[in-house]
Every structure is written in C-alpha cells, then in structure tokens.
Short mmCIF file of C-alpha atoms and ligand atoms in Angstrom, two decimals:
data_model
loop_
_atom_site.label_atom_id
_atom_site.label_comp_id
_atom_site.label_asym_id
_atom_site.label_seq_id
_atom_site.Cartn_x
_atom_site.Cartn_y
_atom_site.Cartn_z
CA MET A 1 -38.82 -115.67 -11.90
CA ARG A 2 -39.09 -114.68 -15.60
CA LYS A 3 -41.27 -111.81 -14.69
CA ASN A 4 -38.54 -110.41 -11.99
CA LYS A 5 -35.80 -110.91 -14.91
CA THR A 6 -37.87 -108.72 -17.01
CA LYS A 7 -38.39 -106.20 -14.31
CA LYS A 8 -34.54 -105.83 -13.86
CA LYS A 9 -34.12 -105.52 -17.65
CA ALA A 10 -36.58 -102.77 -17.76
CA VAL A 11 -34.85 -101.18 -14.89
CA LYS A 12 -31.48 -101.44 -16.47
CA ALA A 13 -32.76 -99.93 -19.52
CA LEU A 14 -34.09 -97.19 -17.70
CA ASN A 15 -31.03 -96.37 -16.01
CA TYR A 16 -29.10 -96.30 -19.17
CA ASP A 17 -31.44 -94.07 -20.76
CA LEU A 18 -31.25 -91.88 -17.59
CA PHE A 19 -27.58 -91.89 -17.94
CA ARG A 20 -27.65 -91.02 -21.66
CA ILE A 21 -30.08 -88.20 -21.29
CA ASP A 22 -28.01 -86.57 -18.46
CA LYS A 23 -24.79 -86.97 -20.58
CA HIS A 24 -26.26 -84.98 -23.58
CA ALA A 25 -28.01 -82.60 -21.72
CA PRO A 26 -27.01 -79.25 -22.57
CA PRO A 27 -25.43 -77.08 -19.70
CA ALA A 28 -27.49 -74.87 -17.80
CA PRO A 29 -27.53 -71.34 -19.54
CA ALA A 30 -24.98 -68.86 -17.82
CA THR A 31 -26.53 -66.60 -15.65
CA LEU A 32 -25.11 -63.06 -15.05
CA TYR A 33 -23.97 -64.32 -11.72
CA THR A 34 -22.15 -67.26 -12.59
CA GLU A 35 -20.21 -65.30 -15.26
CA ILE A 36 -19.16 -62.98 -12.81
CA ARG A 37 -18.08 -65.49 -10.58
CA GLU A 38 -16.18 -67.39 -13.09
CA HIS A 39 -14.45 -64.30 -14.30
CA ALA A 40 -13.39 -63.75 -10.54
CA GLU A 41 -12.22 -66.99 -10.37
CA ARG A 42 -10.22 -66.56 -13.51
CA THR A 43 -8.71 -62.89 -12.64
CA THR A 44 -5.89 -62.53 -10.12
CA VAL A 45 -6.17 -59.21 -8.07
CA TYR A 46 -3.43 -57.10 -9.20
CA THR A 47 -0.89 -56.05 -6.58
CA PRO A 48 1.76 -53.44 -7.35
CA PRO A 49 5.19 -54.66 -7.05
CA GLU A 50 7.23 -53.98 -4.06
CA PRO A 51 9.70 -51.06 -4.57
CA GLU A 52 13.00 -52.40 -5.12
CA ALA A 53 15.48 -52.03 -2.27
CA THR A 54 18.86 -50.59 -3.41
CA VAL A 55 21.99 -49.33 -1.87
CA ALA A 56 23.08 -45.53 -2.82
CA THR A 57 26.84 -45.70 -3.23
CA PRO A 58 28.95 -42.59 -2.58
CA LEU A 59 31.45 -41.73 -5.08
CA PRO A 60 34.53 -44.00 -4.79
CA GLU A 61 37.96 -42.99 -3.08
CA VAL A 62 40.51 -41.77 -5.47
CA ALA A 63 42.29 -45.01 -4.63
CA GLU A 64 39.52 -46.88 -6.39
CA LEU A 65 39.75 -44.68 -9.60
CA TYR A 66 43.48 -45.69 -9.85
CA LEU A 67 42.72 -49.23 -9.39
CA ARG A 68 39.85 -48.74 -12.08
CA TYR A 69 42.41 -46.95 -14.44
CA ASP A 70 44.93 -49.85 -14.13
CA GLN A 71 42.20 -52.18 -14.93
CA PHE A 72 40.98 -50.74 -17.94
CA ASN A 73 44.64 -50.02 -19.04
CA TRP A 74 45.18 -53.62 -19.04
CA LEU A 75 41.66 -54.50 -20.48
CA TYR A 76 41.51 -52.12 -23.44
CA PHE A 77 45.09 -50.87 -23.92
CA ARG A 78 47.63 -53.78 -23.12
CA GLY A 79 48.85 -51.66 -20.12
CA ARG A 80 50.39 -49.28 -22.45
CA LEU A 81 49.10 -46.14 -21.42
CA PRO A 82 51.40 -44.05 -19.10
CA GLN A 83 50.69 -43.35 -15.26
CA VAL A 84 48.72 -40.30 -14.84
CA ARG A 85 47.48 -38.56 -11.91
CA ILE A 86 43.78 -38.75 -11.08
CA GLU A 87 41.58 -36.26 -8.88
CA TYR A 88 38.11 -35.31 -8.46
CA SER A 89 37.07 -31.78 -8.83
CA GLY A 90 34.59 -30.17 -6.91
CA ARG A 91 34.17 -27.16 -9.03
CA MET A 92 33.94 -28.87 -12.29
CA MET A 93 30.63 -29.07 -14.03
CA SER A 94 31.59 -31.50 -16.86
CA ALA A 95 32.07 -35.20 -16.34
CA GLY A 96 35.98 -35.29 -16.92
CA SER A 97 38.87 -33.81 -18.38
CA TYR A 98 42.42 -34.76 -19.17
CA ASP A 99 45.09 -32.13 -18.99
CA ARG A 100 47.99 -33.30 -21.36
CA ARG A 101 50.56 -31.16 -19.58
CA ALA A 102 49.95 -32.11 -16.02
CA LYS A 103 49.28 -35.75 -17.00
CA LEU A 104 45.97 -35.09 -14.87
CA ILE A 105 42.62 -36.97 -15.23
CA LYS A 106 39.96 -34.68 -13.35
CA VAL A 107 36.70 -36.32 -12.49
CA GLY A 108 33.61 -34.13 -11.85
CA ARG A 109 32.47 -34.71 -8.58
CA LYS A 110 29.14 -32.90 -8.95
CA TYR A 111 28.53 -34.46 -12.25
CA HIS A 112 28.75 -37.94 -10.66
CA GLU A 113 26.80 -37.52 -7.75
CA ILE A 114 24.01 -36.79 -10.06
CA PHE A 115 25.20 -39.63 -12.62
CA PRO A 116 26.93 -42.14 -10.66
CA GLY A 117 26.58 -44.95 -12.98
CA GLU A 118 28.64 -43.16 -15.72
CA LEU A 119 31.74 -43.03 -13.69
CA ASN A 120 33.75 -45.81 -15.60
CA ASP A 121 32.20 -44.32 -18.91
CA THR A 122 33.83 -41.04 -17.94
CA LEU A 123 37.30 -42.56 -16.92
CA LYS A 124 37.49 -44.62 -20.18
CA HIS A 125 36.72 -41.35 -22.27
CA GLU A 126 39.43 -39.51 -20.51
CA MET A 127 41.99 -42.35 -21.02
CA ILE A 128 41.47 -41.99 -24.61
CA HIS A 129 42.41 -38.57 -24.38
CA ILE A 130 45.53 -39.69 -23.43
CA ILE A 131 46.08 -40.78 -26.86
CA HIS A 132 43.73 -38.53 -28.92
CA TYR A 133 43.53 -35.13 -27.61
CA ASN A 134 40.61 -34.23 -29.61
CA HIS A 135 37.38 -35.77 -30.44
CA SER A 136 38.76 -36.73 -33.72
CA ALA A 137 37.64 -39.62 -36.00
CA ALA A 138 40.62 -41.45 -34.20
CA PHE A 139 39.13 -40.81 -30.90
CA LYS A 140 35.70 -41.83 -32.02
CA ALA A 141 36.92 -45.38 -33.22
CA GLU A 142 38.76 -46.01 -29.99
CA ALA A 143 35.67 -44.70 -28.15
CA ALA A 144 33.58 -47.29 -30.09
CA ARG A 145 35.96 -50.10 -29.55
CA ILE A 146 36.29 -49.89 -25.96
CA GLY A 147 32.61 -49.13 -25.38
CA ALA A 148 32.92 -45.40 -24.19
CA SER A 149 30.72 -42.60 -25.17
CA VAL A 150 31.93 -39.63 -27.09
CA LYS A 151 29.79 -37.29 -25.00
CA ALA A 152 29.70 -33.49 -24.97
CA SER A 153 31.62 -32.21 -22.14
CA LEU A 154 28.73 -30.50 -20.37
CA HIS A 155 25.44 -32.59 -19.53
CA PRO A 156 22.49 -30.31 -20.30
CA ALA A 157 21.08 -31.92 -17.02
CA LEU A 158 23.86 -30.03 -15.07
CA SER A 159 22.54 -26.66 -15.76
CA ARG A 160 19.65 -27.48 -13.51
CA PRO A 161 20.37 -28.38 -9.88
CA PRO A 162 19.46 -31.94 -8.85
CA ARG A 163 15.80 -32.28 -8.33
CA TYR A 164 16.37 -34.46 -5.16
CA ILE A 165 18.58 -34.39 -2.27
CA TYR A 166 18.61 -37.65 0.13
CA GLY A 167 20.64 -37.89 3.18
CA CYS A 168 21.58 -40.80 5.63
CA PRO A 169 20.24 -40.76 8.84
CA GLN A 170 23.30 -42.23 10.29
CA CYS A 171 26.55 -40.64 8.96
CA GLY A 172 24.75 -37.27 6.77
CA MET A 173 26.05 -38.41 3.72
CA GLU A 174 24.14 -36.35 0.88
CA TYR A 175 22.93 -38.09 -2.16
CA PRO A 176 21.91 -35.58 -5.04
CA ARG A 177 19.86 -37.22 -7.69
CA GLN A 178 17.73 -36.28 -10.68
CA LYS A 179 15.53 -39.22 -10.18
CA ARG A 180 13.39 -40.31 -7.01
CA LEU A 181 15.08 -43.11 -4.67
CA VAL A 182 12.21 -45.12 -3.44
CA MET A 183 13.95 -47.49 -1.20
CA SER A 184 17.42 -46.84 -0.89
CA SER A 185 20.08 -47.03 2.00
CA CYS A 186 23.27 -45.56 2.37
CA GLY A 187 26.20 -47.18 0.69
CA LYS A 188 28.58 -46.02 3.10
CA CYS A 189 26.79 -47.33 6.23
CA SER A 190 24.92 -50.44 4.70
CA PRO A 191 26.76 -53.57 5.33
CA GLY A 192 27.84 -55.75 2.60
CA GLY A 193 26.22 -53.50 0.17
CA ARG A 194 22.91 -54.69 0.71
CA PHE A 195 19.75 -52.59 1.56
CA ASP A 196 19.60 -51.83 5.59
CA ALA A 197 16.11 -50.06 6.66
CA ARG A 198 18.18 -48.63 9.25
CA TYR A 199 20.25 -46.50 6.91
CA LYS A 200 17.46 -45.86 4.50
CA LEU A 201 17.85 -42.58 3.00
CA ARG A 202 15.74 -39.73 3.77
CA LEU A 203 14.44 -37.00 1.34
CA LEU A 204 16.29 -33.76 2.66
CA ARG A 205 15.22 -31.33 -0.18
CA SER A 206 12.95 -31.58 -3.19
CA LYS A 207 12.60 -29.03 -6.10
CA LYS A 208 9.05 -30.21 -6.87
CA ARG A 209 7.87 -29.75 -3.28
CA GLY A 210 10.26 -26.98 -2.44
CA ILE A 211 11.39 -28.26 0.92
ZN1 LIG B 301 36.48 -35.66 -24.50
ZN1 LIG B 302 25.45 -43.24 5.94
#
C-alpha cells in the first residue's frame, strides 16, 4: 500500500516536471518555409478595385438652366436679380458670357460638353456679371461670397479638341471628354440616373489611338 502511494507520488512529480519542461521549452526555430507560410497567411492578395459605374449626363435643357438661375437668385441674391434670357451657344469656345444690352446669358455648349461639372459655376459667374460687368475687385468679392470662380474666359484645354468621344449605343448621343470614362452609361437612356450596362458608352474616337 505504502509502496503504491510512493509510486503515484513519483508519477505525479514526473508529470509535473514534464509539464513544466514543455511550458518553458523555447519555440522551434522558424524555418524559411514556416516564415513564408506565416507571411502568406498575414498578407491578403491585392485585388484592384472595380471601376466605378457612373452615368454620363448630357447637358441639361435650357428650361433647367432657368430653374437653376431662379434657385441661385434666391439662394445668393435674395431674388433681386432681374429676369434675363439664357441660351446655349454652339459656337462659343468660352464657358459663358453675359450681354448687358440684350440681358442675355450665353452658356458655351462645347466647353461644358468637356467640363460638364462646371455648369453651375459658369451660371453663377455670369449672374455676378449682371451686377458687375468687369472682373473688378467687387466682382471678385461677390465670386468669393457665393463660391463662384473668377475664371479666364477661355479654358486652355479648349484650344485642344477633346481627347475622347464616347457614344451611346441606343440614342447616339455623343459625350466628348478629356478624361477616360471607364464604366459610364448614357444619362439620357439610363433609368433613374443609375448605371445601366445596356447603355454603356462606347469609345467612338480617341486622339491617342487615332480611331
Ligand atoms: Zn467673367
Ligand atoms: Zn442614350
């Protein structure tokens, strides 16, 4: 009986020792292969982002320009600007102009086909010209107040033709652009202003490739 107890004690001590030895044992030296494997587990493979699907909007109708004029008039001028005529000019190379005698704002079609994002800016700029005819200090102060730019009348990029011309396979609408459109659909045809693969714009002409 006593002998058995001693044996158990000895086994216990042995277990304990084994346990301790195991715990304090240094980790196995990392081999090149384990390093490579661990690195691969840590690193996620780079996947390039999907091109963003966009809708290329054609220039708004003149009626829309009048609406925006009214909006800006109330927003920035307390509705005090007089009613003026607004029209697109197909020949004008500049962004816009204001004719004091005719009380007419002209919006350059070519310019905004290439820089569609600047349309509101142009409208606001020409609206200031109703009050300040020249780009005077007073004009600049107004431009700063309402967040319009004091731009040169002719954008340097306009002396070059657009680099890319895209077209809608459905309606034939052309979209001249200085930058590449990766995944854009026609704004006239895409329902709800959302990208629609059926109306994805195709590259018709490119200056680089010369097609
Ligand atoms: Zn101006
Ligand atoms: Zn279309």
